């Protein structure tokens, strides 16, 4: 039986969680913003680079929430790993980054969490450098669902840490 | 009948499934997902994959809200899913509630709410960015202006000194060109500073009584000379019933009228310039006065008559007509600050008329200003005065030194830092009669130095007149200087007359 892992994407609304999943699973992108309510679940079979192990990622696209404590606990049952997404263009989506990550770590201390700054196509490298102090200690990857930059990479990295 | 209605119109549809603890479907009523008995629940949708582990737990009652599934036709249905496990003797139950209609309504509301929140966050960021940009621009302009003022003061001062050194006619002409260029540069700096003040909302109307007749004559006199230099006739028509002493912003009125007149002269090659002022009415201690400036110049096409008031707008790009394109923009903004408008009536090839109606206060308590001549009368005597200049700019030091040395009755002592002021002021060997004080000193600000002087114990020290030499003359700055005990301000760049007039005024 193929290995199946539940991955949950979490973060504020409008940060691009659904777009990242659509880019990863269907390789498509749309500029239109459609709010996610509740949860969408998609899956994708991948082969982890280097190890050649096959794994099915069952990806839970949770509705965005500006307060992580309001996340419905039932959605997180059986989770194997998290991807925390914020929007590089909206400081409101990363101002509570430390609190949110601690919240996850306290409840799921053994699960891997990848932190990504999305919408990289909308900010310059200069901007990243200017905000280095905020991002440096938390961010694993900068992604763009629009261009596809680092999208495969983030899911592959997480999958690798799950098997 | 009721059953038929329920079948047709019931909006939520529920499916009941009995599964074993491994997730194999044992029984189903097939309301939503059909023919699924014998299959594994994860075959319905990936959602159920993560449920399998919970089925082995006892007496669990889990509710999953707003789960998006796909029905057999591939349509999205939005459901609540209930999972109930029992004591281990009875198999688990799964209930799927189709609440698509309900959740679709919620989706619409959430869409509007989220879009509105995101848009307001973006607007807030844009606003913050614009504010930062504006602050940077204003700081840049203020610093740039400041840096330019010292060298301009130097050029103006030494040009005056050069004129008195027995120059040939040719050299005198060169100096005139130099003066004209420097004054033009000085005006450009003033204009840029004014427009930046206007754009940052710092420009304010300062109400003070002034002699309107004198001001109009003074403006007319300057522009008459400039008109005649171009061979233009300069006609003035000031109504005799204009009030003499009025309350208003004298400096801004001077600038509005001067800008309109300079513009008229610049764009007129033959004919005349007419400068009119007349009283419309006097009511409730307010005089409404009509100002009109007409020329016989090149005129303005109708489609451009609004855009000529925009900053940096020069319709005619010919090198013949130089200028920053700020004069009309400044005039328009200043008039608008008083709640009025400038109107333009123009025909290409025939000329233009700019006019405006402005209100002034009329108050019997207003007294006639002393004329400048009276204020500045100062008889050079044999008495020598000790002036302390506090300024780190070598150009300013040299300029002030030359200006004072030419008069013969001033001794100049120089301090380049604020900390040197008190020891010099309290030195009984050479008592200081007046301090010329730069504000932007390398160690402490000039206004702080003034405060220290005013706190000195000896009356003869703390009463020394202090004149600030500075480019920072915003209303807030002036208030700050006054509060610090600074008696007067000479704006950089200054010329010989201005500096000497102020010094004499305070030494009287």
XYZ file of C-alpha atoms in Angstrom:
671
model
C 0.000 0.000 0.000
C 1.270 3.432 -0.961
C 2.306 5.715 1.856
C -0.256 8.497 2.445
C 0.482 11.668 4.384
C -1.875 14.448 5.421
C -0.424 17.912 4.857
C -2.288 20.999 6.118
C -1.841 24.486 4.679
C -2.531 27.162 7.219
C -2.329 30.975 7.306
C -4.338 34.186 6.886
C -6.947 34.506 4.183
C -5.824 35.761 0.787
C -2.204 34.641 1.206
C -2.422 32.189 -1.691
C -2.820 28.764 -0.046
C -5.361 27.533 -2.612
C -3.268 28.961 -5.454
C -0.169 27.126 -4.219
C -2.062 23.836 -4.076
C -3.597 24.381 -7.508
C -0.145 25.173 -8.903
C 1.286 22.035 -7.263
C -1.527 19.610 -8.103
C -2.874 20.949 -11.419
C -0.084 23.295 -12.526
C -2.589 26.118 -13.084
C -2.958 29.652 -11.720
C -5.659 32.306 -11.792
C -5.481 35.921 -10.613
C -9.110 35.759 -9.430
C -9.408 35.470 -5.702
C -12.049 33.023 -4.525
C -12.284 32.760 -0.787
C -11.985 29.271 0.703
C -14.600 28.364 3.275
C -14.181 25.213 5.335
C -11.698 22.904 3.722
C -10.809 21.613 0.264
C -8.881 18.379 0.047
C -6.787 17.356 -2.911
C -4.222 14.674 -3.311
C -1.131 14.152 -5.362
C 1.207 11.192 -5.762
C 4.839 12.183 -5.752
C 8.176 10.470 -5.814
C 10.555 11.979 -3.340
C 13.741 13.067 -5.056
C 16.953 11.296 -4.018
C 15.134 8.479 -2.149
C 12.742 7.577 -5.014
C 10.092 6.762 -2.418
C 6.455 7.094 -3.552
C 4.097 8.982 -1.306
C 0.553 10.276 -1.650
C 0.132 13.744 -0.229
C -3.421 14.396 0.942
C -3.397 18.164 1.023
C -5.858 20.030 3.223
C -6.496 23.581 2.109
C -7.931 25.251 5.200
C -9.969 28.431 5.121
C -7.805 31.432 5.929
C -7.962 32.841 9.395
C -6.315 35.910 10.857
C -6.379 34.265 14.291
C -4.809 30.814 14.378
C -6.590 29.986 17.638
C -9.875 29.962 15.701
C -8.756 27.048 13.512
C -11.229 24.175 13.854
C -9.379 21.389 15.750
C -11.208 18.644 13.835
C -9.419 19.724 10.643
C -6.079 18.952 12.217
C -6.806 15.363 13.305
C -4.320 12.971 11.750
C -2.048 15.699 10.335
C 1.506 14.672 9.410
C 2.953 18.044 8.472
C 2.144 21.746 8.090
C 2.851 24.405 5.540
C 2.410 27.875 7.075
C 1.823 30.446 4.341
C 1.991 34.236 4.578
C 1.732 36.974 1.988
C 4.967 38.920 1.511
C 2.991 41.979 0.355
C 0.746 42.217 3.448
C 2.487 42.704 6.815
C -0.780 41.855 8.594
C -0.304 38.256 7.433
C 3.100 37.868 9.076
C 2.995 40.230 12.028
C 1.956 37.312 14.311
C 4.293 34.785 12.700
C 6.135 33.947 15.912
C 2.940 33.492 17.912
C 1.321 31.346 15.201
C 4.355 29.077 14.857
C 4.602 28.642 18.608
C 0.907 27.784 18.689
C 1.492 24.975 16.178
C 4.689 23.764 17.846
C 3.057 23.595 21.272
C 0.201 21.440 20.016
C 2.089 19.375 17.455
C 5.667 19.339 18.756
C 6.848 16.469 16.575
C 5.388 17.550 13.256
C 7.433 19.309 10.590
C 6.357 22.841 9.644
C 7.492 24.617 6.504
C 7.108 28.400 6.598
C 6.751 30.120 3.251
C 6.493 33.717 2.143
C 4.257 33.657 -0.916
C 3.727 36.158 -3.765
C 7.467 36.536 -4.233
C 6.750 37.772 -7.768
C 5.267 40.952 -6.234
C 8.261 41.962 -4.104
C 11.877 42.680 -4.912
C 14.941 40.959 -3.490
C 15.716 44.329 -1.935
C 12.459 44.100 0.043
C 13.436 40.650 1.335
C 16.835 42.016 2.372
C 15.258 45.013 4.111
C 13.011 42.683 6.135
C 15.704 40.107 6.723
C 15.445 40.507 10.481
C 11.793 39.425 10.463
C 12.041 36.669 7.856
C 15.497 35.186 8.422
C 14.723 33.112 11.498
C 11.407 31.674 10.318
C 11.107 31.459 6.554
C 12.108 28.261 4.757
C 11.251 29.302 1.219
C 9.905 32.221 -0.788
C 7.324 31.039 -3.286
C 5.175 32.334 -6.092
C 2.062 30.423 -7.034
C 1.868 32.695 -10.066
C 5.264 31.805 -11.527
C 5.569 28.415 -9.836
C 8.808 29.432 -8.110
C 9.718 26.988 -5.293
C 6.227 25.458 -5.194
C 7.330 21.862 -6.024
C 10.316 22.422 -3.800
C 8.293 23.194 -0.673
C 6.047 20.141 -1.014
C 9.030 17.909 -1.839
C 10.978 19.181 1.149
C 8.038 18.550 3.460
C 7.361 15.086 1.985
C 11.007 14.184 2.460
C 10.780 15.043 6.129
C 7.646 12.894 6.481
C 9.000 9.566 5.258
C -48.199 15.193 -0.815
C -45.815 16.201 1.935
C -43.404 13.451 0.961
C -43.532 14.661 -2.635
C -42.811 18.231 -1.557
C -39.975 17.008 0.632
C -38.556 15.006 -2.249
C -38.681 18.034 -4.586
C -37.790 20.889 -2.272
C -35.814 19.523 0.662
C -32.510 21.435 0.648
C -30.333 19.267 2.794
C -29.728 15.688 1.895
C -28.239 13.215 4.333
C -26.454 9.960 3.668
C -25.921 7.331 6.340
C -23.087 4.810 6.158
C -22.077 1.977 8.438
C -18.392 1.087 8.236
C -16.094 -1.352 9.988
C -13.135 -0.126 12.029
C -10.878 -0.379 8.963
C -13.120 1.891 6.899
C -14.812 -0.692 4.705
C -18.412 0.312 3.935
C -20.870 -2.251 5.251
C -24.171 -0.494 4.661
C -25.220 2.666 2.811
C -28.535 4.307 1.960
C -26.895 5.621 -1.257
C -28.612 9.036 -1.029
C -25.587 10.972 -2.329
C -22.910 8.418 -3.187
C -24.418 5.337 -4.819
C -23.356 1.687 -4.990
C -20.577 2.084 -2.481
C -21.208 -0.930 -0.287
C -18.092 -3.086 -0.075
C -15.805 -0.192 -1.033
C -13.379 1.595 1.282
C -14.479 5.058 2.487
C -11.315 6.617 1.063
C -12.665 5.649 -2.392
C -15.425 8.248 -1.896
C -13.029 11.153 -1.354
C -9.476 11.709 -0.025
C -11.055 13.411 3.029
C -11.968 10.017 4.457
C -8.368 8.769 4.342
C -7.504 10.677 7.488
C -10.665 9.373 9.204
C -9.676 5.725 9.170
C -7.497 6.036 12.251
C -10.366 7.475 14.326
C -12.666 4.535 13.587
C -10.833 2.281 16.007
C -11.363 4.690 18.891
C -14.320 4.077 21.201
C -17.299 6.385 21.886
C -16.086 9.189 19.650
C -18.436 11.836 18.310
C -16.641 13.939 15.703
C -18.136 16.685 13.552
C -16.307 18.019 10.496
C -17.895 21.203 9.137
C -17.820 22.626 5.646
C -16.009 19.815 3.851
C -15.892 20.093 0.074
C -16.562 16.750 -1.655
C -17.406 15.825 -5.226
C -20.595 13.927 -6.021
C -20.760 11.224 -8.673
C -21.295 13.759 -11.467
C -18.192 15.607 -10.341
C -20.158 18.546 -8.854
C -18.814 20.103 -5.678
C -21.016 19.528 -2.673
C -20.296 21.190 0.656
C -21.039 18.980 3.593
C -20.872 18.500 7.306
C -19.671 15.030 8.239
C -20.439 13.318 11.523
C -18.457 10.296 12.673
C -19.779 8.282 15.622
C -17.986 5.330 17.166
C -19.502 3.222 19.886
C -18.380 0.747 22.544
C -16.668 -1.592 20.084
C -19.626 -3.943 19.846
C -21.524 -1.772 17.365
C -19.831 -0.596 14.105
C -19.095 3.101 13.479
C -21.647 5.366 11.785
C -20.849 8.102 9.277
C -23.436 10.728 8.372
C -22.851 13.049 5.409
C -25.050 16.163 5.457
C -25.231 18.033 2.149
C -25.415 21.744 3.103
C -24.294 23.167 -0.221
C -27.018 25.852 -0.431
C -26.340 27.063 3.088
C -22.565 27.169 2.604
C -22.835 28.857 -0.786
C -24.591 31.775 0.919
C -21.853 31.846 3.529
C -19.242 31.757 0.778
C -20.719 34.926 -0.792
C -20.626 36.763 2.527
C -17.077 35.611 3.294
C -15.928 36.642 -0.203
C -17.201 40.212 0.303
C -15.759 40.432 3.807
C -12.314 39.118 2.915
C -12.010 41.236 -0.222
C -12.929 44.305 1.779
C -10.380 43.515 4.517
C -7.612 42.809 1.983
C -8.390 45.991 0.039
C -8.307 48.103 3.164
C -4.975 46.547 4.189
C -3.558 47.293 0.733
C -4.892 50.864 0.877
C -3.329 51.327 4.291
C 0.010 50.122 2.939
C -0.219 52.395 -0.104
C -1.060 55.287 2.147
C 1.905 54.518 4.380
C 4.162 54.235 1.339
C 2.935 57.559 -0.042
C 3.456 59.231 3.327
C 7.017 57.901 3.526
C 7.669 59.042 -0.037
C 6.229 62.475 0.727
C 8.301 62.784 3.919
C 11.433 61.746 2.027
C 10.725 64.264 -0.733
C 10.115 67.072 1.748
C 13.226 66.243 3.760
C 15.236 66.083 0.553
C 13.926 69.439 -0.657
C 14.478 71.061 2.740
C 18.076 69.782 2.944
C 18.805 70.571 -0.661
C 17.504 74.094 -0.202
C 19.531 74.506 2.918
C 22.722 73.381 1.211
C 22.139 75.790 -1.687
C 21.538 78.827 0.449
C 25.048 79.301 1.785
C 26.751 79.372 -1.643
C 24.060 81.720 -3.000
C 24.597 84.064 -0.060
C 28.305 83.967 -0.896
C 27.733 84.846 -4.557
C 25.295 87.668 -3.728
C 27.569 89.185 -1.089
C 30.744 89.094 -3.118
C 28.973 90.348 -6.198
C 27.921 93.423 -4.151
C 31.481 93.839 -2.901
C 32.897 93.452 -6.413
C 30.626 96.231 -7.678
C 32.371 98.641 -5.323
C 35.882 97.873 -6.587
C 35.971 100.196 -9.598
C 34.975 97.828 -12.355
C 35.066 98.604 -16.071
C 31.735 98.868 -17.901
C 32.300 95.438 -19.389
C 32.974 93.917 -15.983
C 29.911 95.670 -14.535
C 27.809 94.078 -17.263
C 29.207 90.662 -16.422
C 28.311 91.214 -12.775
C 24.768 92.165 -13.789
C 24.414 88.870 -15.663
C 25.805 87.038 -12.638
C 23.333 88.831 -10.336
C 20.429 88.109 -12.575
C 21.357 84.409 -12.747
C 21.818 84.208 -8.982
C 18.520 85.919 -8.297
C 16.829 83.563 -10.736
C 18.375 80.599 -8.911
C 17.290 82.076 -5.577
C 13.736 82.456 -6.886
C 13.743 78.854 -8.125
C 14.723 77.602 -4.680
C 12.002 79.720 -3.064
C 9.437 78.352 -5.529
C 10.419 74.738 -4.930
C 10.255 75.260 -1.180
C 6.853 76.959 -1.495
C 5.381 74.211 -3.656
C 6.710 71.549 -1.313
C 5.124 73.404 1.615
C 1.829 73.595 -0.283
C 1.886 69.924 -1.254
C 2.651 68.798 2.286
C -0.256 70.891 3.587
C 2.045 73.142 5.617
C 1.193 76.368 3.817
C -1.035 78.569 5.969
C -2.564 81.986 5.717
C -0.970 84.404 8.165
C -3.311 87.261 8.970
C -1.605 90.581 9.718
C -2.435 94.222 9.095
C -0.563 95.840 6.220
C -0.646 98.867 3.978
C -2.285 97.688 0.756
C -1.553 100.934 -1.133
C 2.145 100.665 -0.360
C 2.268 97.005 -1.315
C 0.540 97.566 -4.671
C 2.831 100.501 -5.483
C 5.887 98.474 -4.564
C 4.839 95.506 -6.741
C 3.934 97.833 -9.611
C 7.264 99.632 -9.395
C 9.320 96.435 -9.682
C 7.304 95.081 -12.601
C 7.205 98.441 -14.349
C 10.999 98.325 -14.541
C 10.936 94.764 -15.886
C 8.240 95.644 -18.440
C 10.104 98.688 -19.671
C 13.261 96.617 -20.103
C 11.295 94.632 -22.705
C 9.834 97.780 -24.265
C 6.357 97.093 -22.876
C 3.995 99.737 -21.553
C 3.048 99.142 -17.897
C -0.360 100.514 -16.922
C -1.645 100.608 -13.371
C -5.270 101.218 -12.504
C -5.812 101.147 -8.727
C -9.256 102.265 -7.633
C -9.017 105.275 -5.328
C -11.479 103.840 -2.791
C -9.282 100.831 -1.999
C -8.849 100.546 1.768
C -5.352 101.484 2.897
C -4.810 99.242 5.927
C -6.204 95.762 5.594
C -5.746 92.434 7.373
C -4.503 89.583 5.213
C -1.450 87.586 4.238
C 0.799 90.271 2.803
C 3.605 87.928 1.719
C 1.290 85.580 -0.125
C -0.610 88.429 -1.813
C 2.714 89.866 -2.959
C 3.704 86.482 -4.342
C 0.395 85.850 -6.141
C 0.408 89.255 -7.839
C 4.150 89.135 -8.588
C 3.885 85.665 -10.113
C 0.957 86.716 -12.321
C 2.762 89.895 -13.395
C 6.067 88.111 -14.072
C 4.189 85.575 -16.136
C 2.430 88.308 -18.114
C 5.721 90.091 -18.831
C 7.472 86.850 -19.781
C 4.920 85.894 -22.434
C 4.440 89.367 -23.933
C 6.760 90.692 -26.647
C 4.874 93.825 -27.760
C 2.115 95.959 -26.293
C 1.296 96.409 -22.646
C 0.742 94.938 -19.227
C -2.190 96.258 -17.191
C -2.349 95.859 -13.423
C -5.753 96.687 -11.911
C -7.161 96.605 -8.399
C -10.673 97.689 -7.460
C -13.005 97.408 -4.507
C -16.000 95.125 -5.143
C -17.684 95.693 -1.807
C -17.155 96.204 1.909
C -19.392 94.204 4.189
C -19.170 92.985 7.788
C -15.623 94.285 8.249
C -14.507 92.579 5.087
C -13.373 94.220 1.880
C -13.665 92.176 -1.291
C -11.056 93.362 -3.768
C -10.777 92.498 -7.436
C -7.271 92.079 -8.894
C -6.723 91.827 -12.607
C -3.577 91.436 -14.679
C -3.873 91.666 -18.464
C -1.296 91.361 -21.188
C -1.119 91.544 -24.950
C 1.037 88.442 -25.178
C 0.944 85.095 -26.939
C -2.248 83.879 -25.207
C -3.196 80.388 -24.054
C -5.198 77.848 -26.097
C -8.565 77.111 -24.459
C -7.753 73.420 -23.904
C -4.648 74.370 -21.899
C -6.212 77.035 -19.697
C -6.663 74.657 -16.756
C -3.384 72.791 -17.006
C -1.257 75.959 -16.861
C -1.865 75.961 -13.104
C -0.266 72.541 -12.642
C 3.183 72.314 -11.016
C 6.132 72.237 -13.429
C 3.804 72.937 -16.370
C 5.337 74.964 -19.168
C 3.133 75.047 -22.239
C 5.697 76.764 -24.347
C 8.873 74.738 -24.338
C 10.807 77.295 -26.343
C 14.114 78.207 -24.705
C 12.953 81.790 -25.021
C 10.596 81.260 -22.079
C 12.573 79.921 -19.154
C 11.190 79.160 -15.705
C 10.307 76.330 -13.374
C 6.624 76.350 -14.259
C 5.796 76.760 -10.567
C 4.723 80.416 -10.433
C 1.105 79.931 -11.515
C 0.737 76.734 -9.458
C 1.879 78.604 -6.331
C -0.426 81.555 -7.107
C -3.393 79.225 -7.606
C -2.755 77.313 -4.357
C -2.319 80.476 -2.315
C -5.535 81.968 -3.666
C -7.338 78.685 -3.012
C -6.070 78.707 0.583
C -8.235 81.801 1.072
C -11.220 79.988 -0.444
C -11.057 81.859 -3.749
C -10.115 81.121 -7.357
C -8.008 82.580 -10.143
C -9.820 82.810 -13.464
C -8.193 83.132 -16.849
C -9.586 84.590 -20.033
C -7.300 84.287 -23.008
C -7.195 84.401 -26.804
C -4.238 82.968 -28.674
C -2.267 85.775 -30.299
C -4.154 88.520 -28.493
C -3.322 88.115 -24.829
C -4.561 86.922 -21.455
C -6.323 88.284 -18.409
C -5.889 86.645 -14.996
C -8.213 87.819 -12.250
C -9.205 86.993 -8.720
C -11.387 88.404 -5.944
C -9.903 88.306 -2.460
C -11.297 89.167 0.957
C -9.399 91.304 3.481
C -10.285 92.246 7.014
C -11.064 95.856 7.771
C -10.580 96.725 11.381
C -10.460 100.230 12.851
C -7.930 98.993 15.409
C -5.391 98.375 12.647
C -2.676 100.985 12.761
C -0.458 102.187 9.960
C 2.801 100.289 9.766
C 5.904 102.315 10.224
C 7.502 102.689 6.842
C 10.649 100.664 6.220
C 12.683 103.830 5.970
C 11.667 104.915 9.445
C 12.354 101.495 10.908
C 15.753 101.172 9.427
C 17.067 104.661 9.932
C 20.359 104.234 11.667
C 23.063 106.751 11.895
C 26.477 105.206 11.579
C 28.292 106.590 14.567
C 31.804 106.246 15.846
C 30.679 103.561 18.242
C 32.076 100.117 17.488
C 29.900 97.070 17.958
C 31.045 93.550 18.733
C 29.114 91.038 16.683
C 29.417 87.329 17.380
C 28.709 85.153 14.363
C 27.937 81.509 15.183
C 28.045 79.564 11.921
C 30.227 76.722 10.678
C 29.838 77.651 6.998
C 33.008 79.324 5.736
C 31.049 81.023 2.949
C 28.679 82.617 5.455
C 31.588 83.606 7.717
C 33.368 85.304 4.826
C 30.176 86.966 3.545
C 29.267 88.422 6.945
C 32.848 89.497 7.537
C 32.985 91.375 4.216
C 29.577 93.007 4.730
C 30.430 94.236 8.237
C 34.005 95.192 7.423
C 32.783 97.470 4.619
C 30.932 99.564 7.207
C 33.898 100.074 9.515
C 32.108 100.095 12.848
C 31.731 96.401 13.562
C 34.137 93.916 15.081
C 33.321 90.350 14.125
C 34.105 87.364 16.295
C 33.313 83.899 14.966
C 32.255 80.680 16.700
C 31.777 77.516 14.688
C 30.111 75.459 17.410
C 27.270 76.074 19.827
C 29.444 75.106 22.790
C 31.809 78.051 22.127
C 29.051 80.660 22.474
C 28.666 80.922 26.253
C 32.440 81.402 26.959
C 32.572 84.159 24.330
C 29.401 85.877 25.530
C 30.537 85.871 29.171
C 34.005 87.183 28.359
C 34.109 90.631 30.002
C 37.116 91.738 27.911
C 35.035 92.058 24.785
C 31.302 92.288 25.539
C 29.104 91.009 22.718
C 26.522 93.499 21.392
C 24.655 91.144 19.051
C 24.709 87.468 18.083
C 24.149 86.214 14.533
C 23.212 82.604 15.020
C 22.964 79.751 12.505
C 20.395 77.130 13.509
C 21.951 74.012 11.990
C 25.171 73.904 13.979
C 27.435 70.855 14.082
C 26.957 70.157 17.802
C 23.663 71.613 19.074
C 20.828 73.494 17.396
C 20.975 77.279 17.383
C 17.688 77.616 19.280
C 19.185 75.548 22.114
C 22.162 77.924 22.169
C 19.766 80.878 22.419
C 18.039 79.253 25.405
C 21.418 78.900 27.165
C 22.179 82.588 26.556
C 18.787 83.621 27.915
C 19.431 81.605 31.070
C 22.713 83.395 31.881
C 22.656 85.112 35.284
C 24.014 88.517 34.227
C 21.396 90.811 32.667
C 23.893 92.294 30.203
C 24.548 88.788 28.856
C 21.093 87.366 28.728
C 19.642 90.459 27.013
C 22.011 90.367 24.024
C 19.959 90.581 20.794
C 20.064 87.335 18.830
C 19.322 87.172 15.107
C 18.982 83.722 13.552
C 20.585 83.217 10.132
C 18.730 80.270 8.680
C 16.924 78.711 5.778
C 14.429 77.048 8.118
C 11.609 79.525 8.306
C 8.442 77.410 8.460
C 5.784 78.773 10.787
C 6.641 76.102 13.386
C 10.334 77.012 13.159
C 9.611 80.691 13.744
C 7.514 79.840 16.807
C 10.341 77.682 18.129
C 12.907 80.477 17.631
C 10.685 82.995 19.397
C 10.171 80.615 22.301
C 13.941 80.121 22.563
C 14.427 83.873 22.905
C 15.653 84.639 19.380
C 14.731 88.229 18.563
C 14.654 88.122 14.780
C 15.389 85.992 11.724
C 17.347 86.695 8.554
C 16.521 84.163 5.904
C 19.372 82.596 3.963
C 20.362 83.469 1.303
C 20.540 87.091 2.431
C 21.971 90.190 0.850
C 23.948 93.026 2.376
C 21.004 95.385 2.828
C 18.814 92.838 4.562
C 21.509 91.821 7.016
C 22.607 95.379 7.836
C 19.024 96.564 8.242
C 18.291 93.854 10.798
C 21.544 94.385 12.693
C 20.950 98.123 12.922
C 17.377 97.631 14.018
C 18.491 95.556 16.993
C 21.484 97.678 17.920
C 19.454 100.875 18.173
